[in-house]
Coordinates of C-alpha atoms in Angstrom, one line a residue:
X1 CA 0.2 0.4 0.1
X2 CA 1.1 3.4 -0.9
X3 CA 0.9 5.8 2.5
X4 CA 0.1 9.6 2.4
X5 CA 2.6 11.4 4.2
X6 CA 1.7 12.3 8.0
X7 CA -0.1 15.3 8.8
X8 CA 0.9 17.4 12.1
X9 CA -1.7 19.3 13.5
X10 CA -3.2 19.6 17.1
X11 CA -2.9 15.7 17.6
X12 CA 1.2 15.8 18.1
X13 CA 0.3 17.8 21.6
X14 CA 0.1 15.4 24.2
X15 CA -3.7 14.9 26.2
X16 CA -4.5 15.1 29.5
X17 CA -8.3 14.0 31.1
X18 CA -9.7 17.3 32.8
X19 CA -11.7 17.7 35.8
X20 CA -14.0 20.8 35.1
X21 CA -17.2 22.4 36.7
X22 CA -19.2 25.4 36.2
X23 CA -22.4 26.7 35.1
X24 CA -24.5 26.9 31.8
X25 CA -26.7 29.7 30.0
X26 CA -29.9 29.1 32.4
X27 CA -27.4 29.3 35.5
X28 CA -27.4 25.1 36.8
X29 CA -24.6 24.5 37.7
X30 CA -23.1 21.8 35.9
X31 CA -19.6 19.1 36.0
X32 CA -17.7 16.7 33.7
X33 CA -14.8 16.1 32.4
X34 CA -12.7 16.5 28.9
X35 CA -10.1 15.8 27.6
X36 CA -7.7 18.2 25.8
X37 CA -4.2 19.4 25.6
X38 CA -4.0 22.3 28.0
X39 CA -6.9 24.3 30.8
X40 CA -7.1 27.0 28.1
X41 CA -8.2 24.9 25.2
X42 CA -10.8 23.4 27.9
X43 CA -11.9 26.7 28.4
X44 CA -12.2 28.0 24.9
X45 CA -14.1 24.1 24.2
X46 CA -16.8 24.9 27.5
X47 CA -17.6 28.5 25.9
X48 CA -18.7 27.0 22.8
X49 CA -20.7 24.9 24.8
X50 CA -21.8 28.1 26.9
X51 CA -20.7 26.5 29.6
X52 CA -18.9 29.3 32.3
X53 CA -16.0 27.5 33.8
X54 CA -15.6 27.9 37.5
X55 CA -13.3 24.9 37.8
X56 CA -11.0 22.9 35.8
X57 CA -8.1 21.1 37.1
X58 CA -5.8 18.2 35.5
X59 CA -6.8 14.3 37.2
X60 CA -4.8 12.2 38.5
X61 CA -2.6 9.7 36.4
X62 CA -1.4 11.3 33.1
X63 CA -2.2 10.6 29.1
X64 CA -2.5 6.8 30.0
X65 CA -1.8 4.5 27.2
X66 CA -3.3 2.6 24.6
X67 CA -4.5 -1.1 25.7
X68 CA -6.2 -4.0 23.3
X69 CA -9.1 -3.7 25.6
X70 CA -9.2 -0.1 23.8
X71 CA -8.8 -1.1 20.4
X72 CA -11.8 -3.9 20.4
X73 CA -13.9 -1.1 21.8
X74 CA -13.0 1.4 19.4
X75 CA -13.6 -1.6 16.5
X76 CA -16.4 -2.1 18.2
X77 CA -17.3 1.1 18.0
X78 CA -16.8 1.8 14.5
X79 CA -18.8 -0.8 13.1
X80 CA -21.4 -0.1 15.2
X81 CA -21.7 3.6 13.6
X82 CA -21.0 2.5 9.9
X83 CA -23.8 -0.1 10.5
X84 CA -25.8 2.6 11.4
X85 CA -25.2 4.5 8.3
X86 CA -22.6 6.8 10.1
X87 CA -19.8 7.8 7.0
X88 CA -16.1 7.1 8.5
X89 CA -15.3 10.3 9.1
X90 CA -17.9 11.2 11.5
X91 CA -18.1 8.0 13.0
X92 CA -14.6 8.8 13.7
X93 CA -15.4 11.7 15.2
X94 CA -18.0 10.5 17.3
X95 CA -15.9 7.7 19.1
X96 CA -13.6 10.6 19.9
X97 CA -16.2 12.4 22.0
X98 CA -17.0 9.4 23.5
X99 CA -13.8 8.2 24.5
X100 CA -12.3 9.3 28.1
X101 CA -8.6 7.9 28.4
X102 CA -6.4 11.1 26.5
X103 CA -3.8 8.5 24.8
X104 CA -7.0 7.3 22.7
X105 CA -8.5 10.3 22.1
X106 CA -5.3 11.1 20.6
X107 CA -4.3 7.9 18.4
X108 CA -8.6 8.8 17.4
X109 CA -7.4 12.6 16.8
X110 CA -3.9 10.9 14.5
X111 CA -6.6 8.9 12.6
X112 CA -9.0 11.1 11.9
X113 CA -6.5 14.1 10.7
X114 CA -5.0 11.3 8.4
X115 CA -7.7 10.0 6.8
X116 CA -9.2 13.5 6.1
X117 CA -5.6 14.4 4.6
X118 CA -7.1 11.5 1.7
X119 CA -5.4 8.1 3.4
X120 CA -7.3 5.0 3.3
X121 CA -8.5 3.9 6.6
X122 CA -6.7 0.9 6.3
X123 CA -3.7 2.7 5.1
X124 CA -4.0 4.9 8.0
X125 CA -3.5 1.9 10.8
X126 CA -1.2 0.6 9.1
X127 CA 0.9 3.5 10.2
X128 CA 0.5 2.7 13.8
X129 CA 1.8 -1.4 13.8
X130 CA 2.0 -1.1 18.0
X131 CA -1.9 -0.9 17.8
X132 CA -3.0 -2.5 14.9
X133 CA -1.5 -5.4 13.7
X134 CA -1.5 -7.1 10.2
X135 CA -4.9 -9.1 10.8
X136 CA -6.6 -5.8 11.8
X137 CA -4.9 -3.5 9.0
X138 CA -5.9 -6.4 6.1
X139 CA -9.0 -7.2 7.4
X140 CA -10.3 -3.7 7.5
X141 CA -8.8 -3.5 4.1
X142 CA -10.8 -6.3 2.4
X143 CA -13.8 -4.8 4.6
X144 CA -13.1 -1.4 2.4
X145 CA -12.8 -3.4 -0.8
X146 CA -16.1 -5.5 -0.6
X147 CA -18.2 -2.7 1.1
X148 CA -18.7 -4.6 4.5
X149 CA -16.5 -2.4 6.7
X150 CA -19.0 -2.9 10.1
X151 CA -19.1 -6.6 9.7
X152 CA -15.5 -7.2 9.4
X153 CA -14.7 -4.6 12.4
X154 CA -17.4 -6.8 14.3
X155 CA -15.5 -10.2 13.4
X156 CA -11.9 -8.0 14.2
X157 CA -13.5 -7.3 17.8
X158 CA -14.9 -10.5 18.5
X159 CA -11.3 -12.1 17.7
X160 CA -9.6 -9.9 20.1
X161 CA -11.7 -10.3 23.0
X162 CA -11.5 -14.1 22.2
X163 CA -7.2 -13.9 22.0
X164 CA -6.9 -11.8 24.8
X165 CA -9.9 -13.7 27.1
X166 CA -6.8 -16.6 25.8
X167 CA -4.1 -14.5 27.3
X168 CA -5.6 -13.6 30.3
X169 CA -6.1 -17.3 31.3
X170 CA -2.7 -18.2 29.9
X171 CA -1.2 -15.2 31.9
X172 CA -3.3 -16.7 34.6
X173 CA -1.3 -19.9 35.4
X174 CA 2.1 -17.9 34.9
X175 CA 1.6 -15.1 37.3
X176 CA -0.7 -16.1 40.4
X177 CA 2.0 -19.0 41.8
X178 CA 4.6 -17.0 40.9
X179 CA 3.2 -13.5 42.6
X180 CA 2.2 -16.1 45.6
X181 CA 6.0 -17.2 45.6
X182 CA 7.5 -13.8 45.7
X183 CA 5.2 -12.6 48.5
X184 CA 6.2 -15.2 50.4
X185 CA 9.7 -15.0 49.7
X186 CA 9.8 -11.3 50.5
X187 CA 8.3 -12.3 54.1
X188 CA 10.8 -14.1 55.0
X189 CA 13.6 -12.1 54.0
X190 CA 11.7 -9.4 56.3
X191 CA 12.0 -11.7 59.1
X192 CA 15.6 -12.7 58.2
X193 CA 16.3 -8.6 58.2
X194 CA 14.6 -7.1 61.0
X195 CA 12.9 -10.0 63.2
X196 CA 15.7 -12.9 63.7
X197 CA 18.7 -10.1 65.1
X198 CA 16.3 -9.2 67.6
X199 CA 16.4 -13.0 68.8
X200 CA 20.1 -12.7 68.2
X201 CA 20.7 -10.4 70.7
X202 CA 18.5 -12.3 73.3
X203 CA 20.4 -16.1 72.5
X204 CA 23.9 -14.5 73.5
X205 CA 23.1 -14.6 77.1
X206 CA 22.0 -17.8 76.8
X207 CA 24.9 -20.1 78.3
X208 CA 23.6 -23.3 76.3
X209 CA 24.4 -24.4 72.7
X210 CA 21.5 -23.3 70.2
X211 CA 19.6 -26.1 68.0
X212 CA 21.5 -26.6 65.1
X213 CA 18.1 -25.3 63.1
X214 CA 17.8 -22.0 64.8
X215 CA 22.2 -21.8 64.4
X216 CA 21.6 -22.1 60.1
X217 CA 19.0 -19.6 60.4
X218 CA 21.0 -16.8 62.1
X219 CA 23.7 -17.9 59.8
X220 CA 21.5 -17.3 57.0
X221 CA 20.4 -13.9 58.5
X222 CA 23.5 -12.6 59.0
X223 CA 24.4 -13.2 55.2
X224 CA 21.1 -12.0 53.9
X225 CA 21.6 -8.6 56.1
X226 CA 24.9 -8.1 54.2
X227 CA 24.0 -9.3 50.9
X228 CA 20.0 -8.9 50.1
X229 CA 20.5 -4.9 48.5
X230 CA 23.2 -6.2 46.2
X231 CA 21.3 -9.8 45.7
X232 CA 18.2 -7.4 45.1
X233 CA 19.8 -5.4 42.6
X234 CA 21.4 -7.9 41.0
X235 CA 18.5 -9.9 40.0
X236 CA 16.6 -6.9 38.8
X237 CA 19.8 -5.9 36.2
X238 CA 19.7 -9.6 35.4
X239 CA 15.7 -9.4 34.3
X240 CA 16.2 -5.7 32.8
X241 CA 19.1 -8.0 30.9
X242 CA 17.8 -11.0 30.0
X243 CA 14.1 -9.1 28.5
X244 CA 16.8 -6.5 26.6
X245 CA 18.6 -9.5 25.0
X246 CA 15.8 -11.5 24.4
X247 CA 14.4 -8.5 22.3
X248 CA 17.1 -8.2 20.1
X249 CA 18.5 -11.8 19.9
X250 CA 16.0 -14.3 17.9
X251 CA 17.9 -16.7 18.9
X252 CA 18.0 -16.4 22.8
X253 CA 14.0 -15.5 21.9
X254 CA 13.3 -18.9 20.2
X255 CA 15.1 -20.9 22.9
X256 CA 13.0 -19.2 25.8
X257 CA 10.2 -20.2 23.9
X258 CA 11.3 -23.7 23.7
X259 CA 12.3 -24.1 27.0
X260 CA 8.9 -22.8 28.4
X261 CA 7.1 -25.3 26.2
X262 CA 8.9 -28.2 27.8
X263 CA 7.7 -26.7 31.2
X264 CA 5.6 -29.8 33.4
X265 CA 1.9 -28.8 33.0
X266 CA 2.7 -24.5 31.7
X267 CA 4.4 -26.2 28.9
X268 CA 1.2 -28.1 28.4
X269 CA -1.0 -25.4 28.6
X270 CA 1.1 -22.8 26.3
X271 CA 1.1 -25.4 23.4
X272 CA -2.5 -25.6 23.5
X273 CA -2.8 -21.6 23.6
X274 CA -0.2 -21.3 20.8
X275 CA -3.0 -24.0 18.5
X276 CA -5.8 -22.3 19.6
X277 CA -4.5 -19.1 18.3
X278 CA -3.3 -19.6 15.6
X279 CA -6.4 -21.6 14.8
X280 CA -8.8 -18.9 15.6
X281 CA -6.8 -15.9 13.5
X282 CA -6.6 -18.5 10.3
X283 CA -10.2 -18.7 10.4
X284 CA -11.0 -14.8 10.7
X285 CA -9.1 -14.5 7.6
X286 CA -10.3 -17.6 6.0
X287 CA -13.8 -16.3 6.5
X288 CA -12.5 -12.6 5.2
X289 CA -11.0 -13.9 2.4
X290 CA -8.0 -12.7 2.7
X291 CA -5.5 -15.7 0.9
X292 CA -4.5 -18.5 2.7
X293 CA -0.3 -18.5 2.4
X294 CA -1.0 -14.0 4.1
X295 CA -3.4 -15.7 6.5
X296 CA -0.6 -18.0 7.0
X297 CA 1.5 -15.1 7.9
X298 CA -0.7 -13.5 9.9
X299 CA -1.6 -16.2 12.2
X300 CA 2.5 -17.0 12.8
X301 CA 2.8 -14.0 14.4
X302 CA -0.6 -14.3 16.8
X303 CA 0.6 -17.7 18.0
X304 CA 2.6 -16.0 20.7
X305 CA 5.5 -18.3 21.0
X306 CA 8.6 -18.3 18.4
X307 CA 8.1 -22.6 17.9
X308 CA 4.5 -21.8 16.8
X309 CA 5.6 -19.1 14.7
X310 CA 8.7 -20.7 13.0
X311 CA 6.3 -24.1 12.3
X312 CA 3.0 -21.8 11.1
X313 CA 5.8 -20.2 8.0
X314 CA 7.2 -23.5 7.5
X315 CA 3.7 -24.9 6.5
X316 CA 3.2 -21.3 4.6
X317 CA 6.5 -22.0 2.5
X318 CA 5.0 -25.3 2.1
X319 CA 1.5 -24.5 0.7
X320 CA 3.0 -21.8 -1.5
X321 CA 4.6 -24.4 -3.3
X322 CA 1.5 -26.1 -4.0
X323 CA 0.8 -28.6 -0.9
X324 CA -2.2 -29.0 0.9
X325 CA -2.8 -26.9 4.6
X326 CA -3.0 -30.9 6.4
X327 CA 0.0 -32.1 4.8
X328 CA 2.3 -28.6 5.1
X329 CA 0.7 -28.6 9.4
X330 CA 1.8 -32.3 9.9
X331 CA 5.4 -31.9 8.7
X332 CA 6.1 -29.2 11.0
X333 CA 5.8 -32.0 13.8
X334 CA 4.3 -29.3 16.0
X335 CA 0.5 -29.4 15.8
X336 CA -0.8 -32.5 17.9
X337 CA -2.9 -35.3 15.3
X338 CA -6.5 -34.0 16.0
X339 CA -5.5 -30.5 14.5
X340 CA -4.2 -32.4 12.0
X341 CA -7.0 -34.3 10.9
X342 CA -9.3 -31.7 11.5
X343 CA -7.6 -29.5 8.8
X344 CA -8.0 -32.1 6.7
X345 CA -11.8 -32.8 7.2
X346 CA -11.9 -29.1 6.3
X347 CA -10.1 -29.2 3.7
X348 CA -12.3 -32.0 1.8
X349 CA -15.3 -30.8 3.1
X350 CA -15.2 -27.2 2.0
X351 CA -15.3 -25.8 5.5
X352 CA -12.1 -25.2 6.7
X353 CA -12.9 -21.9 8.8
X354 CA -15.8 -23.7 10.6
X355 CA -13.3 -26.7 11.4
X356 CA -10.8 -24.9 11.9
X357 CA -13.2 -22.5 15.1
X358 CA -13.7 -25.8 16.1
X359 CA -10.0 -26.6 16.9
X360 CA -9.6 -23.2 18.6
X361 CA -13.0 -23.6 20.8
X362 CA -12.0 -27.3 21.9
X363 CA -8.2 -26.2 22.8
X364 CA -9.3 -22.9 24.5
X365 CA -11.4 -25.1 26.4
X366 CA -8.5 -27.4 27.8
X367 CA -6.7 -24.2 28.8
X368 CA -9.5 -23.2 30.4
X369 CA -9.9 -26.7 32.1
X370 CA -5.7 -26.8 32.8
X371 CA -5.6 -23.4 34.4
X372 CA -8.1 -24.0 36.9
X373 CA -6.7 -27.6 37.7
X374 CA -3.3 -25.9 38.4
X375 CA -4.6 -23.0 40.2
X376 CA -6.9 -25.8 42.5
X377 CA -3.4 -28.1 43.0
X378 CA -1.4 -24.6 43.7
X379 CA -2.9 -23.5 46.4
X380 CA -2.3 -26.3 49.0
X381 CA 1.1 -26.8 47.6
X382 CA 1.6 -23.0 48.0
X383 CA 0.6 -23.0 51.4
X384 CA 3.3 -25.5 52.6
X385 CA 5.8 -23.5 50.6
X386 CA 4.9 -20.4 52.5
X387 CA 4.3 -22.4 56.0
X388 CA 7.7 -23.8 55.4
X389 CA 9.6 -20.6 54.8
X390 CA 7.8 -18.7 56.8
X391 CA 7.4 -20.8 59.7
X392 CA 10.9 -22.3 59.4
X393 CA 11.8 -19.1 60.9
X394 CA 9.4 -18.9 63.9
X395 CA 10.2 -22.3 64.8
X396 CA 13.8 -21.9 64.6
X397 CA 13.6 -18.4 66.9
X398 CA 11.3 -19.8 69.0
X399 CA 12.9 -23.4 69.9
X400 CA 15.5 -22.7 72.1
X401 CA 13.6 -20.8 74.5
X402 CA 11.3 -23.3 74.1
X403 CA 14.2 -25.4 75.5
X404 CA 14.8 -23.3 77.8
X405 CA 11.9 -23.0 79.5
X406 CA 12.0 -26.5 79.6
X407 CA 15.0 -26.9 81.0
X408 CA 14.1 -24.4 84.1

């Protein structure tokens, strides 16, 4: 696609959310919120509405950032406006005025300005890849060509909602146990740094040998007191460095994703999530009339895993040479046999999109079941670990006191 040069206008300003109170033309007290770049702009806008502003203040939180849920809502709103027969530019204006998040308002203003300058809707969206992926842009382009832009936007919104729901379930499986364990480790470190030293001064007055577990805890406390800040800084630095290198190195990113797939339980959830996202995305592109090879290229990036991304790209290359999709998928050795069989049935029956949607439904349900089972199994396991960490320190500190009391 050929893109028109981006126009610099008021959309370059940073927008904020302002809260105001005032009186209208009838003298009634009114209040509300406005998204604008500065206080004078808010005052001017209120004057145009015949509102006399008494107080205008910037709300806490800053401009924020555009999230996936905001893009989904944008697609839903645009579909509703276009289906109602409202022209594209007017629909963008309505969506902008109904949005309260400054970052989203700024994005819609930029889109409106570029569409007004003569660029097509799909061309404009393609200039913001951080918010609109290839699937979104290509489907909008198809909708513009076929005159079914409202249907395409509804399909995009439904697809993004399903994918984000799946992502949320996978994140829950990975972050819930990690967050609880981090809290337990943090409490343990606090006990070792703040509480154990208080007992140590008391133990020095005991004329008896301390139990082995108490001595070990005291030594660990001394070690943590001396190095915990350095260790925390080293871990933070390592995490930042790893994230930076993973973005820069495709090899490291691929190996990390391959290692995650081999993890017990979690690896299976990630695998099913990748298969579900691939199937759902390919079904959406196929239903919208996007060529299969192009749809495979889009689906590769939607898997969320470098291993499956490479497998889908390999399948795309095989399909480009004229091989059936089920053969290409089977040759990757990455997809379950059930997926290959469903794809084969879909190709033979001419209902590939329906079969792919069924595959996605099946694996999304499997992910939900696995996440619920994992959460149920992890809760007692985490309780045991937290009890061992915190309870171990407490027992180690009180054991000498109990022993001394018994001797007396």
